[in-house]
Short mmCIF file of C-alpha atoms in Angstrom, two decimals:
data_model
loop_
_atom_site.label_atom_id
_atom_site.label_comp_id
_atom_site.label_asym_id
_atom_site.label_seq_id
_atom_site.Cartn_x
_atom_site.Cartn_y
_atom_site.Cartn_z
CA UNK A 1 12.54 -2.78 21.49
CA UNK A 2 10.28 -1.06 19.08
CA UNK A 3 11.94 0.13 15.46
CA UNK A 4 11.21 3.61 16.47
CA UNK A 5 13.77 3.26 19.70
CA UNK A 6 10.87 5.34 21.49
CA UNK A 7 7.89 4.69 23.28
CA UNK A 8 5.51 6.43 20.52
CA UNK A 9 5.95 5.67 16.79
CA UNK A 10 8.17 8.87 15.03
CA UNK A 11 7.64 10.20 11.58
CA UNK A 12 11.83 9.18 11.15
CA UNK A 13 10.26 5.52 11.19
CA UNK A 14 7.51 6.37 9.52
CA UNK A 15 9.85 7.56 7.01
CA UNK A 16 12.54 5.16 7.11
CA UNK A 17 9.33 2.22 6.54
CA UNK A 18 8.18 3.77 3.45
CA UNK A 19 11.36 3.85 2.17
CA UNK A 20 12.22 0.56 2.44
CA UNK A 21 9.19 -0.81 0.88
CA UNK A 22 9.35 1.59 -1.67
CA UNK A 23 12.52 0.52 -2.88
CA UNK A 24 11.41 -3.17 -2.42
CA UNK A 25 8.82 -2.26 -4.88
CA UNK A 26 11.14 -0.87 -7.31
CA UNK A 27 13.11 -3.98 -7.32
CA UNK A 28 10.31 -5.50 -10.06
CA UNK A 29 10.75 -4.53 -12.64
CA UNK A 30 7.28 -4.60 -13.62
CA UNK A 31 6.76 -0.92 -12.00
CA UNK A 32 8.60 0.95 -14.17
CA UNK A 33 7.43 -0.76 -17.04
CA UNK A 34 3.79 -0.02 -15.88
CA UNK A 35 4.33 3.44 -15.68
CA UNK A 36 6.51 3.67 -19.35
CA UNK A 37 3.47 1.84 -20.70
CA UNK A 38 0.87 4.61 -18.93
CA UNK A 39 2.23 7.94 -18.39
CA UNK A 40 1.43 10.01 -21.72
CA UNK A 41 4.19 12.38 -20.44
CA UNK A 42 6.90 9.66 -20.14
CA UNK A 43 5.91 7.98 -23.44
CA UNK A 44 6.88 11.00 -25.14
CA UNK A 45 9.86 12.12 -23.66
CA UNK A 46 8.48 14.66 -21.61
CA UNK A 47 9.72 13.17 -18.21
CA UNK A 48 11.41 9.80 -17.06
CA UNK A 49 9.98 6.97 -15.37
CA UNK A 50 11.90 7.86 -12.34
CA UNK A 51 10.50 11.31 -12.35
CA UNK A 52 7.11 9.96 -12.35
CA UNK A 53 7.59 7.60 -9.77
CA UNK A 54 8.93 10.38 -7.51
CA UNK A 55 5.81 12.30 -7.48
CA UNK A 56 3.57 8.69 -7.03
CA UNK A 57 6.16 8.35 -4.22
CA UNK A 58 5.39 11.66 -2.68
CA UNK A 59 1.60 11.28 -2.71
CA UNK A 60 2.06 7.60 -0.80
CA UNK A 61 4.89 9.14 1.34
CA UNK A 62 2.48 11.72 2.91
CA UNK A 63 0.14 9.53 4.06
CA UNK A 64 2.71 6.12 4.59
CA UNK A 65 1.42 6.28 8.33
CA UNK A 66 -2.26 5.56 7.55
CA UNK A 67 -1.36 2.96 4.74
CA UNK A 68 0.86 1.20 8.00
CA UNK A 69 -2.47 1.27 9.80
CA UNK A 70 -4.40 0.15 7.14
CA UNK A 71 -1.89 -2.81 6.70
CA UNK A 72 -1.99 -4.07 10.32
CA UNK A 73 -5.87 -4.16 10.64
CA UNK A 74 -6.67 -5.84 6.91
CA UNK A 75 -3.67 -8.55 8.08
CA UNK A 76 -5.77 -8.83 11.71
CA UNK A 77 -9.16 -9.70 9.99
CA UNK A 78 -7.49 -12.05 7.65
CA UNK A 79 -7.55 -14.61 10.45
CA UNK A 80 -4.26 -16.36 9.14
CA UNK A 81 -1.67 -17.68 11.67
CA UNK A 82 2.13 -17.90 11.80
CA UNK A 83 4.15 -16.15 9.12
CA UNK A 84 0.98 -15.76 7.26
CA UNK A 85 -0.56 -13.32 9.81
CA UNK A 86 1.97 -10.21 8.40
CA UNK A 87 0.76 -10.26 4.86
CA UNK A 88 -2.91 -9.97 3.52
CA UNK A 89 -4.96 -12.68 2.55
CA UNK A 90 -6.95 -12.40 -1.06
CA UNK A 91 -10.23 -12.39 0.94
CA UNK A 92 -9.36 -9.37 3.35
CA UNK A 93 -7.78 -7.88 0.26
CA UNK A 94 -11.47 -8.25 -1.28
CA UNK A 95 -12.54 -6.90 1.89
CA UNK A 96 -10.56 -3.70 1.79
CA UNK A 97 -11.65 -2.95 -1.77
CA UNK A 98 -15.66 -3.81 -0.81
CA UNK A 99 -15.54 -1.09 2.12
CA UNK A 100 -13.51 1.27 0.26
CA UNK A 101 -15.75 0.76 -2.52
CA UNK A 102 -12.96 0.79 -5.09
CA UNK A 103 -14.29 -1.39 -8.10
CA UNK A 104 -16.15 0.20 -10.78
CA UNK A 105 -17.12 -0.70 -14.56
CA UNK A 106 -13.77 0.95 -15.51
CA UNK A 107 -11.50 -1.02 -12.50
CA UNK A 108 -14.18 -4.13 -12.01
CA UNK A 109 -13.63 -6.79 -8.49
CA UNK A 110 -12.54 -9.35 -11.34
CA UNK A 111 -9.48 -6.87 -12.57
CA UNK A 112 -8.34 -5.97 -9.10
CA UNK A 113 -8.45 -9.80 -8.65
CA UNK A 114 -5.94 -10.16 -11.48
CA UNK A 115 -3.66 -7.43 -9.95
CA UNK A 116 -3.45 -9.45 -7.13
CA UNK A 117 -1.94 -12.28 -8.89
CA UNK A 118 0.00 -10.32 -10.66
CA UNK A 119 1.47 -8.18 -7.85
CA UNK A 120 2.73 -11.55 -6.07
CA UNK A 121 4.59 -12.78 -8.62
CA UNK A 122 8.21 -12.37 -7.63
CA UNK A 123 10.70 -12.42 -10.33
CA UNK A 124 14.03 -13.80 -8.79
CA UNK A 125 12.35 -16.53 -6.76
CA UNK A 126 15.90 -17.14 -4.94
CA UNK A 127 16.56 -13.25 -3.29
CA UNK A 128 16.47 -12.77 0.16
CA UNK A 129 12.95 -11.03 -0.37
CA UNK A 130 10.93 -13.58 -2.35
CA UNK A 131 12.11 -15.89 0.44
CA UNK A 132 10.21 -14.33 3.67
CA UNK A 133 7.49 -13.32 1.23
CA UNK A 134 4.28 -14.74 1.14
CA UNK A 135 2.93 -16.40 -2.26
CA UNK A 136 -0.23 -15.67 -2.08
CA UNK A 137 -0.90 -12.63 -0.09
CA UNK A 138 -0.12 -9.07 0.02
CA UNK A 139 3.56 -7.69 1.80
CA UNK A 140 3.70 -4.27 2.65
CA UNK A 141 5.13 -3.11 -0.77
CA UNK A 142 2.97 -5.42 -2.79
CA UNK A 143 0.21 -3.33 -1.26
CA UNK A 144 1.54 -0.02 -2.68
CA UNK A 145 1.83 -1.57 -5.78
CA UNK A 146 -1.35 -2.84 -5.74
CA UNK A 147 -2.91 0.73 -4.91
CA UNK A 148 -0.78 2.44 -7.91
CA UNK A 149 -1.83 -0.68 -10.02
CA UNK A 150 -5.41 -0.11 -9.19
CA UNK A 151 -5.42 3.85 -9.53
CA UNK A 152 -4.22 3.51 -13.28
CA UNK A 153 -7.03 1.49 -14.12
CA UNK A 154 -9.47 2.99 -12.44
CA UNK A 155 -8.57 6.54 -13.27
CA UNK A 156 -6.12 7.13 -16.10
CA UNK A 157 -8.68 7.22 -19.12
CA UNK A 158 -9.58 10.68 -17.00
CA UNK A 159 -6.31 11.42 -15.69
CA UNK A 160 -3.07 10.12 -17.98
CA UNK A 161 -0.57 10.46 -15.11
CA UNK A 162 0.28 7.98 -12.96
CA UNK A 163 0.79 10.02 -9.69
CA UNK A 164 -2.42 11.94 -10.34
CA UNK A 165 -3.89 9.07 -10.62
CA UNK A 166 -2.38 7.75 -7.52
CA UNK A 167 -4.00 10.89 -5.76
CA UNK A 168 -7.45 10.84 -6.46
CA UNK A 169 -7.91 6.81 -5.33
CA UNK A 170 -6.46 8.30 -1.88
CA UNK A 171 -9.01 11.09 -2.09
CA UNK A 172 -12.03 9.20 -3.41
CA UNK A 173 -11.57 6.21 -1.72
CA UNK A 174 -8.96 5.82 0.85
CA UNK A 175 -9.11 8.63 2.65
CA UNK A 176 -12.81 8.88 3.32
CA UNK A 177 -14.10 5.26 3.25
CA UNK A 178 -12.19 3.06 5.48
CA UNK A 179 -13.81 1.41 8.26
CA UNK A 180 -12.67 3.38 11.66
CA UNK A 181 -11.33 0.45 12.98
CA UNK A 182 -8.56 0.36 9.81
CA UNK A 183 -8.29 4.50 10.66
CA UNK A 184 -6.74 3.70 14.96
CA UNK A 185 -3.75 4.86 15.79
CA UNK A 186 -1.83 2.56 18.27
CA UNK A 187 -0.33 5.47 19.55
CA UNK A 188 -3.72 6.36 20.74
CA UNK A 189 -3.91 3.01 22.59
CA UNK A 190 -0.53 3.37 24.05
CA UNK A 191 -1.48 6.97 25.47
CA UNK A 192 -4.55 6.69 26.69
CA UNK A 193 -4.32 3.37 28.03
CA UNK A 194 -0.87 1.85 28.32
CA UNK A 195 1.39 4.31 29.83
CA UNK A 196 -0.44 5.94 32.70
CA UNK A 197 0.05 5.25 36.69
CA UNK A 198 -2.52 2.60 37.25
CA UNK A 199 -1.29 0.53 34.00
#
């Protein structure tokens, strides 16, 4: 019954996830527009906005499985119910950004606040996405967003590309300050606990 059609998650799903919300992302047109406004290199002709996004893409591509992990557990300590409980709240947003100790003079708690706002705003209220999405709380691609969002302002006075910047929040931050309960593989559950003889 799972999406993989396997009894262990697959990097084809893995895959096939990332693109999806990827492309959801893409359907704002607010992206783009971010990255026209940032990239020195795209301002001047030097490469598209596509191009850009491509190698932003790649950096979140290679590590799409952890950001899947990280999704489930900050939606578990949320502590909503119903529909509700597959998006993240504001506070467990807050939450994520306190433990991976992402705000800074340059990217304060008050700015990624107003990302947040911003990245919920859905512009064509009536498509079949703004209608299963939740207003105020994070979806799986308004959480990408939010990450290239926040790596721009935190970085790109230091770094003026948008997929470099994209990098170094995963290496700073990400990738070496989430709590270890965000870090479990289910797969690990599933293995070592779920499909053995006395199970």
């Amino acid at each position: 019954e799972a999406d993989a059609r396997a009894f262990y998650e697959t990097s084809t799903v893995v895959a096939r996830a990332f693109e999806t919300d990827w492309q959801r992302m893409l359907l704002e047109p607010r992206v783009r527009k971010l990255v026209a406004a940032w990239d020195p290199e795209v301002a001047q002709g030097a490469q598209t906005v596509d191009e850009e996004l491509a190698e932003a893409a790649d950096s979140l591509r290679a590590r799409f499985g952890l950001l899947l992990r990280v999704f489930d557990y900050y939606c578990l300590i949320g502590g909503t119910v119903g529909k509700a409980a597959f998006a993240i709240s504001e506070n467990a947003y807050l939450q994520f950004l306190k433990e991976t100790e992402i705000p800074s003079d340059r990217c304060t708690i008050e700015e990624c606040g107003k990302i947040f706002i911003v990245v919920n705003f859905e512009t064509d209220k009536k498509s079949a996405e703004a209608e299963v999405n939740e207003d105020k709380a994070l979806m799986r691609q308004e959480l990408v967003e939010c990450l290239v969002r926040i790596a721009v302002a935190k970085f790109n006075q230091d770094i003026p590309d948008v997929s470099d910047c994209v990098e170094k929040l995963f290496v700073d931050h990400i990738d070496t300050k989430l709590p270890p309960e965000a870090l479990h593989d289910p797969d690990d559950f599933r293995n070592q606990r779920l499909y053995n003889e006395e199970m």
